[in-house]
XYZ file of C-alpha atoms in Angstrom:
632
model
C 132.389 182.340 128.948
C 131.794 178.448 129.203
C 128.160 179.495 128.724
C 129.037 179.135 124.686
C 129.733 175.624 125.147
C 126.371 173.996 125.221
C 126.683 170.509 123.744
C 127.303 167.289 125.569
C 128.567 164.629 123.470
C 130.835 166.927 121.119
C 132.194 169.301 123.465
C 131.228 172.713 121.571
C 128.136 174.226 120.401
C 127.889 178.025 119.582
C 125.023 179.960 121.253
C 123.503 180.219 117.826
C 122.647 177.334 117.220
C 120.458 176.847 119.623
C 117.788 178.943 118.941
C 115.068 180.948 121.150
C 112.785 179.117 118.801
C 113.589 176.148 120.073
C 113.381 177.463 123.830
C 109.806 178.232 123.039
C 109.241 174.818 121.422
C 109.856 173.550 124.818
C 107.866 176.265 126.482
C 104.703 175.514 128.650
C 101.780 177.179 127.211
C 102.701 181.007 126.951
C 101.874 183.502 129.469
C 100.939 186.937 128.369
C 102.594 188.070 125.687
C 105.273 191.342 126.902
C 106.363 194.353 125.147
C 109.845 195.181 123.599
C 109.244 198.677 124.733
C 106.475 201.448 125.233
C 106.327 201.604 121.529
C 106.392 198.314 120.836
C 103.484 196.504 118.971
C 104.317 193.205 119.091
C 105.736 191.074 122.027
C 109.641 189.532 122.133
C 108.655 187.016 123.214
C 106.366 186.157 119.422
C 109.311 188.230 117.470
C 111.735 185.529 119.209
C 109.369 182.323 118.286
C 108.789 183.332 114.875
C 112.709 184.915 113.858
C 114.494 183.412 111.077
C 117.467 183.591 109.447
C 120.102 181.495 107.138
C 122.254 182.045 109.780
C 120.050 181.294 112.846
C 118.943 177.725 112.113
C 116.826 176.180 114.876
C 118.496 173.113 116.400
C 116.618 169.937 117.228
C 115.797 169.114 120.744
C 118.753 168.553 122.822
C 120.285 165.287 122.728
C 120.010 162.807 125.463
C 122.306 163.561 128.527
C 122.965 159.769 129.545
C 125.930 160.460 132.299
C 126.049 156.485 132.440
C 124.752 153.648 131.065
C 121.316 154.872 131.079
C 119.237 153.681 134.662
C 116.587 151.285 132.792
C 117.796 149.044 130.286
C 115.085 146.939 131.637
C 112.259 149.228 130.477
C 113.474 148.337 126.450
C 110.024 147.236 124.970
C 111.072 144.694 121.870
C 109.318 146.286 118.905
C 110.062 149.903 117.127
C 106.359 150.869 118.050
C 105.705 153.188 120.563
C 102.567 151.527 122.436
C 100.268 152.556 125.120
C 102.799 150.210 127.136
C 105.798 151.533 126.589
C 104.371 155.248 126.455
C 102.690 154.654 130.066
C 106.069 153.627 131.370
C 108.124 156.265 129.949
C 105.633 158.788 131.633
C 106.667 156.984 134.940
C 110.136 156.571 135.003
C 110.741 159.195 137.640
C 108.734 156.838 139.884
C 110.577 154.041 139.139
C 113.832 155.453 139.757
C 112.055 156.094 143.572
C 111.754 153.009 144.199
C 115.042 151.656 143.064
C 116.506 154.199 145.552
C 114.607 153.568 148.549
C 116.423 152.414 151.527
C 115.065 148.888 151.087
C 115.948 148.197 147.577
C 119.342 150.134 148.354
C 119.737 147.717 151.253
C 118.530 144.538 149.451
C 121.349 145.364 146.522
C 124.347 145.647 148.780
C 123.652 142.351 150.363
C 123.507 144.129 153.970
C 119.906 143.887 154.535
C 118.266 142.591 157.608
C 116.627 139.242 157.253
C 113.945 140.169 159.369
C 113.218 142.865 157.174
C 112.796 140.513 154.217
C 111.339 138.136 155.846
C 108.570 140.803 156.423
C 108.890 141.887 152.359
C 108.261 138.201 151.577
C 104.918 138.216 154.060
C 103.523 141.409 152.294
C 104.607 140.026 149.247
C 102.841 137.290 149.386
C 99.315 138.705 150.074
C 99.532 140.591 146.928
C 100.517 137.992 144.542
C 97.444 136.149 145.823
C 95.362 139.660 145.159
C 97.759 139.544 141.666
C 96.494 135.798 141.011
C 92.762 136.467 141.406
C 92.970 139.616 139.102
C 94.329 137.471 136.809
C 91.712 134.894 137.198
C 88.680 137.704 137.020
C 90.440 139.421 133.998
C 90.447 135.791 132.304
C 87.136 135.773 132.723
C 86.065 139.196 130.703
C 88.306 138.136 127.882
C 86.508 138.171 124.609
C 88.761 135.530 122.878
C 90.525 132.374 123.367
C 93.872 133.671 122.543
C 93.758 136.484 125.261
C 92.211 134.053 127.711
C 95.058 131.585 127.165
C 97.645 134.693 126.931
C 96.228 135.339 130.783
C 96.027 132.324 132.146
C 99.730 131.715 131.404
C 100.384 134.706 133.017
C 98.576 133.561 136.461
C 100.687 130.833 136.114
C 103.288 132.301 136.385
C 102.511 134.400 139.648
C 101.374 131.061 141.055
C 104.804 129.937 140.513
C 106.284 132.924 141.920
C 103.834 132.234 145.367
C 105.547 128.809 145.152
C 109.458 130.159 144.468
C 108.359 132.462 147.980
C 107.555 129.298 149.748
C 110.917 128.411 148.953
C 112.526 131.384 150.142
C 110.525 131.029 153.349
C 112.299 127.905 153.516
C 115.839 129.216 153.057
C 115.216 132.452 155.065
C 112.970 131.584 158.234
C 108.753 130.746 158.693
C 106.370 131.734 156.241
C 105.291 135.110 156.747
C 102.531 135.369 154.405
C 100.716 133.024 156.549
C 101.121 134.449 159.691
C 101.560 138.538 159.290
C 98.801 140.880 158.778
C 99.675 142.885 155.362
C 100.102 146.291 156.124
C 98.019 149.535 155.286
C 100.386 149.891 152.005
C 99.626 146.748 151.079
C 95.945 146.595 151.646
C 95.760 149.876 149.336
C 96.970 148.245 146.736
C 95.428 144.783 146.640
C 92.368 146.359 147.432
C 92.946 148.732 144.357
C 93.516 145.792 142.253
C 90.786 143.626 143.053
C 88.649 146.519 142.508
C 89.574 147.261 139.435
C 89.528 143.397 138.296
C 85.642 143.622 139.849
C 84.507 146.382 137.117
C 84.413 149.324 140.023
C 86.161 151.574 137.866
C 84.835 155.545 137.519
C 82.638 155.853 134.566
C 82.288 152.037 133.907
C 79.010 150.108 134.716
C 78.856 147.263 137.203
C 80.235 144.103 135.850
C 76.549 142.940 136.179
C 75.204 145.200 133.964
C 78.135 144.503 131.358
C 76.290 143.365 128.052
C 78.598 142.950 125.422
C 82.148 141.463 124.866
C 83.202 144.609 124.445
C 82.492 146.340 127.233
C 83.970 143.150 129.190
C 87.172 143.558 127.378
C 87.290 146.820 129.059
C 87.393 145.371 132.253
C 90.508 142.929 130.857
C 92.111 146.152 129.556
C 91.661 148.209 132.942
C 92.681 145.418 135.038
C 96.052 144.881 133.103
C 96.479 148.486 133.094
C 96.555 148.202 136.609
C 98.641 144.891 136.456
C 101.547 146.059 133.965
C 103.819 148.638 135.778
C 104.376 146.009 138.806
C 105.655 143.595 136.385
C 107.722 146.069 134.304
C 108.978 147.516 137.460
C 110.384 144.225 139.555
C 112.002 143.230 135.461
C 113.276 147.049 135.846
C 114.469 146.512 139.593
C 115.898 142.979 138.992
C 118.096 144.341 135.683
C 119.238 147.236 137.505
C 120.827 145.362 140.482
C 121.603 142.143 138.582
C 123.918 144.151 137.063
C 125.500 145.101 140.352
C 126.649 142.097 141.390
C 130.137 139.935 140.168
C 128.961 137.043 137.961
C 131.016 134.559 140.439
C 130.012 136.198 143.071
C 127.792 133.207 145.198
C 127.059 134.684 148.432
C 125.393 137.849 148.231
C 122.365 136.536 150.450
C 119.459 137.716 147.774
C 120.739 136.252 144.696
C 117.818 134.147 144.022
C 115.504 137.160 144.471
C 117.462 138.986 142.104
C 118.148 135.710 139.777
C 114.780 135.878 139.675
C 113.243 138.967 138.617
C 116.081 139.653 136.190
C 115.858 136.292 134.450
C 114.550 136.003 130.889
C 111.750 134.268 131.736
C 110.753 137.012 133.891
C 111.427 139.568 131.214
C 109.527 137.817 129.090
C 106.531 138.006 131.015
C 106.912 141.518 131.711
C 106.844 141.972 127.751
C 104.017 139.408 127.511
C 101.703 141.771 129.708
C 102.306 144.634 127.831
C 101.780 143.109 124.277
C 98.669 141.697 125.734
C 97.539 145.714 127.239
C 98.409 146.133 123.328
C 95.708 143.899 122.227
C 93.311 144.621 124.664
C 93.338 148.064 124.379
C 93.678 148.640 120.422
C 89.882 149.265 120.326
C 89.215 151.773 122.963
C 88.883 155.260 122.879
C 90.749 158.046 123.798
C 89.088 158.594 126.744
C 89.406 154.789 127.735
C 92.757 154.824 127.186
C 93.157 157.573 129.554
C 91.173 155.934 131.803
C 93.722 153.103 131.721
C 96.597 155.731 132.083
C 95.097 156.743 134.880
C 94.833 153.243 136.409
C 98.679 152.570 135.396
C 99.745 155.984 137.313
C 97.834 155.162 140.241
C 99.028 151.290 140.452
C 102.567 152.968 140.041
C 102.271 155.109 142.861
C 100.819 152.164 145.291
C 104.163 149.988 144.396
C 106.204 152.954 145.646
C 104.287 153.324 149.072
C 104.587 149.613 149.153
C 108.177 149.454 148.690
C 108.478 152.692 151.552
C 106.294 150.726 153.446
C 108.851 147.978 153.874
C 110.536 147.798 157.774
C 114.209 149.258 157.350
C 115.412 149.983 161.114
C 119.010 149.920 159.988
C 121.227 152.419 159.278
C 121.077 153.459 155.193
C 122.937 155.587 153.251
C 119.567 157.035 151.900
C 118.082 159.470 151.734
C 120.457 161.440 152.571
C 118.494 164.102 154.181
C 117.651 161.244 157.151
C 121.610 161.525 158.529
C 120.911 165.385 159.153
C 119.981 166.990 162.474
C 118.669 170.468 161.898
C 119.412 171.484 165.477
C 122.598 170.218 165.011
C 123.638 169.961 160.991
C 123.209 172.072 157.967
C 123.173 171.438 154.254
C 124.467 173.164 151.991
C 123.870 172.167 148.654
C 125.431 174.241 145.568
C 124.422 173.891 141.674
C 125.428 175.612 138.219
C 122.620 176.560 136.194
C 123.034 176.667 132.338
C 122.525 173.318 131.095
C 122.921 171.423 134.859
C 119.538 173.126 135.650
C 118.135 174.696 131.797
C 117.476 172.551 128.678
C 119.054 175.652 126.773
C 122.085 177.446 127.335
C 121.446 181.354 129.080
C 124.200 182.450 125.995
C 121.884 181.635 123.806
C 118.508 183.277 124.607
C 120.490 186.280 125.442
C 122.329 186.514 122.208
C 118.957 185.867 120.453
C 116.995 188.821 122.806
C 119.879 191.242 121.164
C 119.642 190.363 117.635
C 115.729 190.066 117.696
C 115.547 193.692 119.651
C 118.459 195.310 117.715
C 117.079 198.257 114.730
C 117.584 196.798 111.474
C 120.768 197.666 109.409
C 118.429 200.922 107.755
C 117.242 202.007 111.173
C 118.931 204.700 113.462
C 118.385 204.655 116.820
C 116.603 207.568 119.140
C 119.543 209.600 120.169
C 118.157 209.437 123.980
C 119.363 205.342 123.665
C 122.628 203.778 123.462
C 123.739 202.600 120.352
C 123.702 199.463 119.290
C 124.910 197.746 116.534
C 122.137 196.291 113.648
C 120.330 192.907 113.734
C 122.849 191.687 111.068
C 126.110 193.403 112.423
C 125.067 191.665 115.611
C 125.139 188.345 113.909
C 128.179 188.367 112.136
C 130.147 189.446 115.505
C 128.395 186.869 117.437
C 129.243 183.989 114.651
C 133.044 185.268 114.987
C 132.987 185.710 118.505
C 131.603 181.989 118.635
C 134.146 180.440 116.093
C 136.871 181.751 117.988
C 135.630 180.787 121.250
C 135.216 177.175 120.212
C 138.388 177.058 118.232
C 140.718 178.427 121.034
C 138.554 176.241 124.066
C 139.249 173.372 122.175
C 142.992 173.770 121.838
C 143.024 174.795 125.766
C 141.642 171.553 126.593
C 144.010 170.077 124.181
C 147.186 171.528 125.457
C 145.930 170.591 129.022
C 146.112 167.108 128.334
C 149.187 166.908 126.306
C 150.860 167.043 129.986
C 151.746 164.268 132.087
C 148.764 162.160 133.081
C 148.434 161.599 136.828
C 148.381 158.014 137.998
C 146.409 159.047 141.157
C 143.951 161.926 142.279
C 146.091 165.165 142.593
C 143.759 168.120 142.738
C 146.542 170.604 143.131
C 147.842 169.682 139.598
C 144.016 169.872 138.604
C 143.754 173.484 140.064
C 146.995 174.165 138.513
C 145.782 173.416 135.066
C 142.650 175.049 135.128
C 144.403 178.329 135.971
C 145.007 178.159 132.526
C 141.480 177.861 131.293
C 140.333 179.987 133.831
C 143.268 183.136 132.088
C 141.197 181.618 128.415
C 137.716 182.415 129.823
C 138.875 186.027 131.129
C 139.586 187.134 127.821
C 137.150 185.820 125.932
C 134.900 187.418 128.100
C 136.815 190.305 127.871
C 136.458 190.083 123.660
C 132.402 190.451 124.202
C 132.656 193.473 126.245
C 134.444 194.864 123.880
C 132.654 194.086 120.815
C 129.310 195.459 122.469
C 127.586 192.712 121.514
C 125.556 192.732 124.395
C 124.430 196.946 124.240
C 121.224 198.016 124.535
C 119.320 194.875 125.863
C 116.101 196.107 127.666
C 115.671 194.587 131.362
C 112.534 193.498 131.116
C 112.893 191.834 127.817
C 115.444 189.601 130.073
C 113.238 189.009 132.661
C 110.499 187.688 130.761
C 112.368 185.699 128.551
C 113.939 183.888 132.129
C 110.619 183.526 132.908
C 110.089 181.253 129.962
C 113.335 179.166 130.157
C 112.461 175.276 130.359
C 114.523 173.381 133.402
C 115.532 169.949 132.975
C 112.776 167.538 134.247
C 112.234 167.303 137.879
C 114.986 170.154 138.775
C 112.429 172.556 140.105
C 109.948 170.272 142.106
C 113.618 168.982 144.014
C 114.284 172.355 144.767
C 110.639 173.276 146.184
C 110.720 170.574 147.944
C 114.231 171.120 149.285
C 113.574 174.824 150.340
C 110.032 174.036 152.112
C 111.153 170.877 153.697
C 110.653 171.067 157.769
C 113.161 168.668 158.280
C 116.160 170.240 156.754
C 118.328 173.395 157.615
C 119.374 173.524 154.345
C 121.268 176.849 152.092
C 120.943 176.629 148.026
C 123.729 178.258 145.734
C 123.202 178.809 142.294
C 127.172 179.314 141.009
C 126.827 180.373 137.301
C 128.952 181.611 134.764
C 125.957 183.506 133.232
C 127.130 186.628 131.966
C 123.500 188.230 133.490
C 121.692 187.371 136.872
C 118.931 188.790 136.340
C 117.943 186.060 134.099
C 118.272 183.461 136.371
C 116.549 184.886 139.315
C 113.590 186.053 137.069
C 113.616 181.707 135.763
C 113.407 180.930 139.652
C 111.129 182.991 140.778
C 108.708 181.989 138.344
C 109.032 178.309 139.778
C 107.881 180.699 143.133
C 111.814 179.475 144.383
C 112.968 182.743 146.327
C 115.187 181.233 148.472
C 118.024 180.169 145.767
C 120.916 182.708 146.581
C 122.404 183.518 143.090
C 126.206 183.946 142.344
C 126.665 185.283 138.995
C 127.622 187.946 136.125
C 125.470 190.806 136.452
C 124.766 193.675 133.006
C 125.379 197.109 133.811
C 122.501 199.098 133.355
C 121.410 202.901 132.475
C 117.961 202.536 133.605
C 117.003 199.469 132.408
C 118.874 198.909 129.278
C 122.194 197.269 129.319
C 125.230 199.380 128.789
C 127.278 196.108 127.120
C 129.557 196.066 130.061
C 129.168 192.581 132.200
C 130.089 192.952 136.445
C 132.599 190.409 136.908
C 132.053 188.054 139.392
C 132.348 184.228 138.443
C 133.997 184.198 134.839
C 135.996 181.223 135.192
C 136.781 177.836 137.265
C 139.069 179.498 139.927
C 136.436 181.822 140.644
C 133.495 179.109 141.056
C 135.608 177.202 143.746
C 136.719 180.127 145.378
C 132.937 181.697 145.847
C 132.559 178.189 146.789
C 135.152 178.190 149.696
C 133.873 181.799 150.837
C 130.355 180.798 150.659
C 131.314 177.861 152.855
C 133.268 180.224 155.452
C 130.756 182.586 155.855
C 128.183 179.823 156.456
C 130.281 179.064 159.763
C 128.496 178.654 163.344
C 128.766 175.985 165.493
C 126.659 173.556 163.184
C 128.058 170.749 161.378
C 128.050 171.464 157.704
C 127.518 168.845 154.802
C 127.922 170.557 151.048
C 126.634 169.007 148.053
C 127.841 170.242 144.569
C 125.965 169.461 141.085
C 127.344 170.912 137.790
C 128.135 169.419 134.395
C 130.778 170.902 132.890
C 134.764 171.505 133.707
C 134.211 174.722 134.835
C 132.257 172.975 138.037
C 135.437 170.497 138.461
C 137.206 171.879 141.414
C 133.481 172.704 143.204
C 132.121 169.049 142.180
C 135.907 167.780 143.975
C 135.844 170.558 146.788
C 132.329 169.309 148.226
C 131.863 166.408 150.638
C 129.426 165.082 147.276
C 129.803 166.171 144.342
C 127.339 165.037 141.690
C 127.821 165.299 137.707
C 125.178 165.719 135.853
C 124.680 165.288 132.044
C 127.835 163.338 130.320
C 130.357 166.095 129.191
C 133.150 164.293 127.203
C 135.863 167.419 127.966
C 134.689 167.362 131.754
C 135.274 163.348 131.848
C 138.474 163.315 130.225
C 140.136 165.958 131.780
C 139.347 164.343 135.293
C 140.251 161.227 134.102
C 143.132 162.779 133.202
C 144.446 163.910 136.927
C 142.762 160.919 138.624
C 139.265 161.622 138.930
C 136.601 158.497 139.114
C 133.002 159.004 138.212
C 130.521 156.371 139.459
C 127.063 156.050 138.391
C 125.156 157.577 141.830
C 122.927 154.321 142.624
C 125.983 151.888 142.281
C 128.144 154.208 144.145
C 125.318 154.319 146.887
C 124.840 150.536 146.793
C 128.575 150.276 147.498
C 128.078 153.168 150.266
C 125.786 150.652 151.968
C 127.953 147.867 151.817
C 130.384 150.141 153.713
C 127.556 151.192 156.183
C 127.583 148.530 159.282
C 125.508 148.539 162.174
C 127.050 149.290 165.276
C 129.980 152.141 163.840
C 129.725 155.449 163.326
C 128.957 156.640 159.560
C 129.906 159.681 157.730
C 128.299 160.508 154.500
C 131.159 162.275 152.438
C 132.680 160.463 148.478
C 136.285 159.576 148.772
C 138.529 162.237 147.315
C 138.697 161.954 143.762
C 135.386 160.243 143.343
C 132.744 162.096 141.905
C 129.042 160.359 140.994
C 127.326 160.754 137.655
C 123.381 160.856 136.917
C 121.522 161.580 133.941
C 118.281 163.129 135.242
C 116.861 165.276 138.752
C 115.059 162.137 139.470
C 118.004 160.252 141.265
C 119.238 163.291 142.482
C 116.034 164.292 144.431
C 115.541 160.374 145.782
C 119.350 160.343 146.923
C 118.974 163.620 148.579
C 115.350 164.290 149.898
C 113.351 160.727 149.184
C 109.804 160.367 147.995
């Protein structure tokens, strides 16, 4: 019954608070409407977006699941406004989290890469800070006012003193490169894109010789900065993000002044001084110029990533990971829990909300042909109770958990140990909703439906699309749940057209298709997650080599997240941290833990990806998962 705890910060939440109203507020435009039954006028699925009650308040959006200090303090605009800047970059921080965790940046962190490799960097480097320079220099040029011509020509400036600080690394680090290699079909895309854009040939803009007013110059300024901005915001990002890597007295990590560099304030500040001056430029344009512009910013985005891809890496990296697997000769299997690893709201919830909304009202008997069911408000109260006790007695079994000894060093048989004793909690509790029937008389379909509607955290199902379709991978997917009904979560995957998940959960007993309130037992606690796990891992035996990943958020998915040769946490669950803390567990951010994985990862010796026992990593969003595991 862990399903009732659904916040992350403070460890308990009851299922009624978060409302199917706010499930819908998250919801994609709706599909058509379903019916609560043959006689039904009205669809569940409106009855559920419009309920009410004193006792049913609709939470706010769920609060932010940082696991660790949050992957881009760099992107931090200085002013309370939320500008076309700062709103283009938020749309793309998924990409920039791809290019902090390709194998060259991973490489380039840990101090281990080649220097042939960024020697070559430097030479396609420097071709498009020259393309960077000129855009600058045409952009000047279309400025309608001193202080924006000034405010660019400062910034070109500063790339020419960039050009000048890669001479010197030419210097340090062999011939320069720029001069003598050929830039690559990555970077020829994008300096051609750029200098295009500076030139005016933008789609729906006239020529630059046909411009006639200041205006319609200014454009040109805007679109070409538009274009300009996320490479500056992302080297500030990617220079932040691995300055803060490395030991302040730490001299000889062989890219320092690449890094000094692009996380130094002045740097920063010219990252901010683009985007103030996008600000300006744009303020006048319409909304269908700005999008223009957003398009121009998404597309620039995308060319930095292939650039960074582009990037020769012929030594051996820690990612991806799916590179170090053979499919003739390896298999993945990767396992994840569902409610609130995978969903923005908690399964508990929508189905405690499905059986109040569908229940007859306290005046209403039911046909004698159904099963009986307790009324809308009855239903209520006994979930409220069932809730408060829940969260009262969780609470002290966490508490009396860690009143015992604290283990100086991993031990996961005094982990198991202890979570016998939640897992004995969660059995009965479970075993009080049964009884309480509670969960009587819930129509099938109505489930099904409403899983069809259920909003997964950002990213979760384009990683698993891609993970199930990819040629390159033999790969198995577990769901492990503690979800009291599986048909809900097969009816939310299949609607992201994901058949291949294999589902381990509760399941409702029916008669027909209406639940009879009983629940099928089959994962109701911790003990039974990592033992499904270990059978699931048996059964999977042939003469392959197998590699199991494990992502879950909550202490329930301890022993799983510890059991698996990676095991990733996602979200930031305050009981799930201190009780491994508790018996020994470490939790390292993933892209630290991976640039120390490549620090580890010399050429010439074998390498094994599996974390050191006790060591689990931590990630805040699908994003870092999906780059770690599968790449762009």
């Amino acid at each position: 019954m862990r399903h009732l705890l659904t916040s992350r910060s403070s460890p308990i939440k009851t299922p009624l608070s978060l409302s199917f109203k706010t499930l819908c507020s998250f919801s994609p435009p709706p599909r058509p409407p379903f019916s609560l039954s043959s006689s039904s006028s009205s669809s569940p699925f409106s009855l559920l977006c419009s309920f009410k009650s004193s006792s049913m308040a609709t939470a706010p959006p769920p609060p932010s699941r940082s696991a660790t200090p949050p992957i881009g303090a760099a992107v931090a605009i200085a002013n309370n406004e939320v500008g076309i800047s700062r709103r283009l970059w938020n749309k793309v921080k998924r990409e920039s989290i791809f290019c902090l965790f390709t194998p060259f940046v991973i490489c380039l962190a840990s101090g281990n890469l080649r220097i042939d490799a960024f020697r070559h960097y430097l030479s396609q480097d420097v071709h498009f800070l020259k393309a960077f320079a000129q855009a600058y220099e045409m952009a000047e040029e279309y400025a309608d006012d001193d202080e924006g011509k000034v405010a660019i020509s400062e910034l070109r400036k500063g790339v020419l003193e960039e050009l000048k600080l890669h001479d010197s690394f030419a210097q340090e680090w062999g011939p320069d490169f720029g001069k003598e290699v050929p830039p690559n079909s990555a970077t020829i895309k994008y300096r051609d894109f750029l200098l295009a854009t500076a030139s005016g040939k933008v789609e729906g803009l006239k020529g630059p010789g046909k411009l006639a007013t200041p205006f319609e110059k200014t454009k040109i300024a805007a679109y070409t900065l538009g274009a300009m901005t996320p490479c500056m915001r992302l080297y500030a990002f990617l220079g932040e993000e691995i300055q803060a890597l490395l030991d302040p007295d730490d001299s000889l990590h062989p890219y320092k002044r690449w890094i000094d560099n692009y996380s130094s304030p002045s740097f920063q500040a010219c990252a901010l001084q683009i985007e103030e001056l996008l600000e300006k430029l744009s303020a006048s344009l319409t909304g269908e110029e700005l999008g223009i512009i957003e398009k121009l910013y998404q597309q620039a985005m995308r060319l930095e990533i292939n650039f960074f891809l582009a990037q020769t890496v012929v030594q051996p990296t820690v990612a991806p990971l799916s590179k170090h697997l053979n499919p003739s000769e390896q298999r993945l299997v990767l396992f994840s829990d569902f409610d609130l690893t995978c969903t923005v709201v908690d399964s508990s919830a929508i189905l405690a909300e499905i059986a109040i909304v569908t229940a007859p009202k306290s005046d209403q008997n039911a046909p004698e042909t159904q099963i009986a069911r307790m009324s809308s408000a009855d239903l209520k109260n006994t979930w409220g109770v069932l809730s408060r006790q829940y969260t009262e007695e969780y609470e002290q079994c966490i508490e009396n958990v860690l009143a015992s000894k604290k283990e100086g060093e991993f031990s996961y048989e005094a982990l198991h140990q202890a979570l016998e004793l939640l897992s004995e909690f969660e059995n009965k509790a479970n075993a009080r909703v049964i009884e309480s029937g509670v969960l009587k008389g819930i129509n099938l379909e109505d489930i099904k439906k409403a899983g069809e509607r259920i909003i997964l955290q950002d990213g979760c199902t384009s990683f698993f699309q891609q993970l199930v379709q990819s040629d390159n991978l033999d790969v198995n997917v577990h769901v492990l749940s503690y979800c009291w009904c599986g048909d809900l979560i097969r009816s939310t995957f299949l609607s992201g057209g994901l058949h291949a998940l294999d589902i381990h959960a509760n399941e409702f007993s029916y008669e027909g298709s209406i639940s009879t309130g009983e629940i099928i037992k089959k994962v109701e606690s911790p003990i039974d997650k990592v033992e499904k796990f270990s059978e699931i891992m048996m059964e999977s035996g042939d003469d392959k080599q197998k590699l199991s990943v494990y992502i879950g958020d909550s202490v329930g998915d301890l022993l799983c997240l510890l059991k698996a040769d990676i095991g990733i946490v996602f979200g930031s669950s305050s009981s799930l941290r201190r009780l491994g803390s508790h018996f020994g567990v470490s939790f390292v951010p993933l892209f630290p833990g991976l640039v120390k994985k490549q620090k580890e990862c010399v050429e010439g010796s074998s390498f094994k990806w599996k974390a050191e026992p006790g060591v689990l990593y931590t990630t805040s969003n699908w994003a870092e998962i999906h780059a770690f595991i599968l790449g762009q």
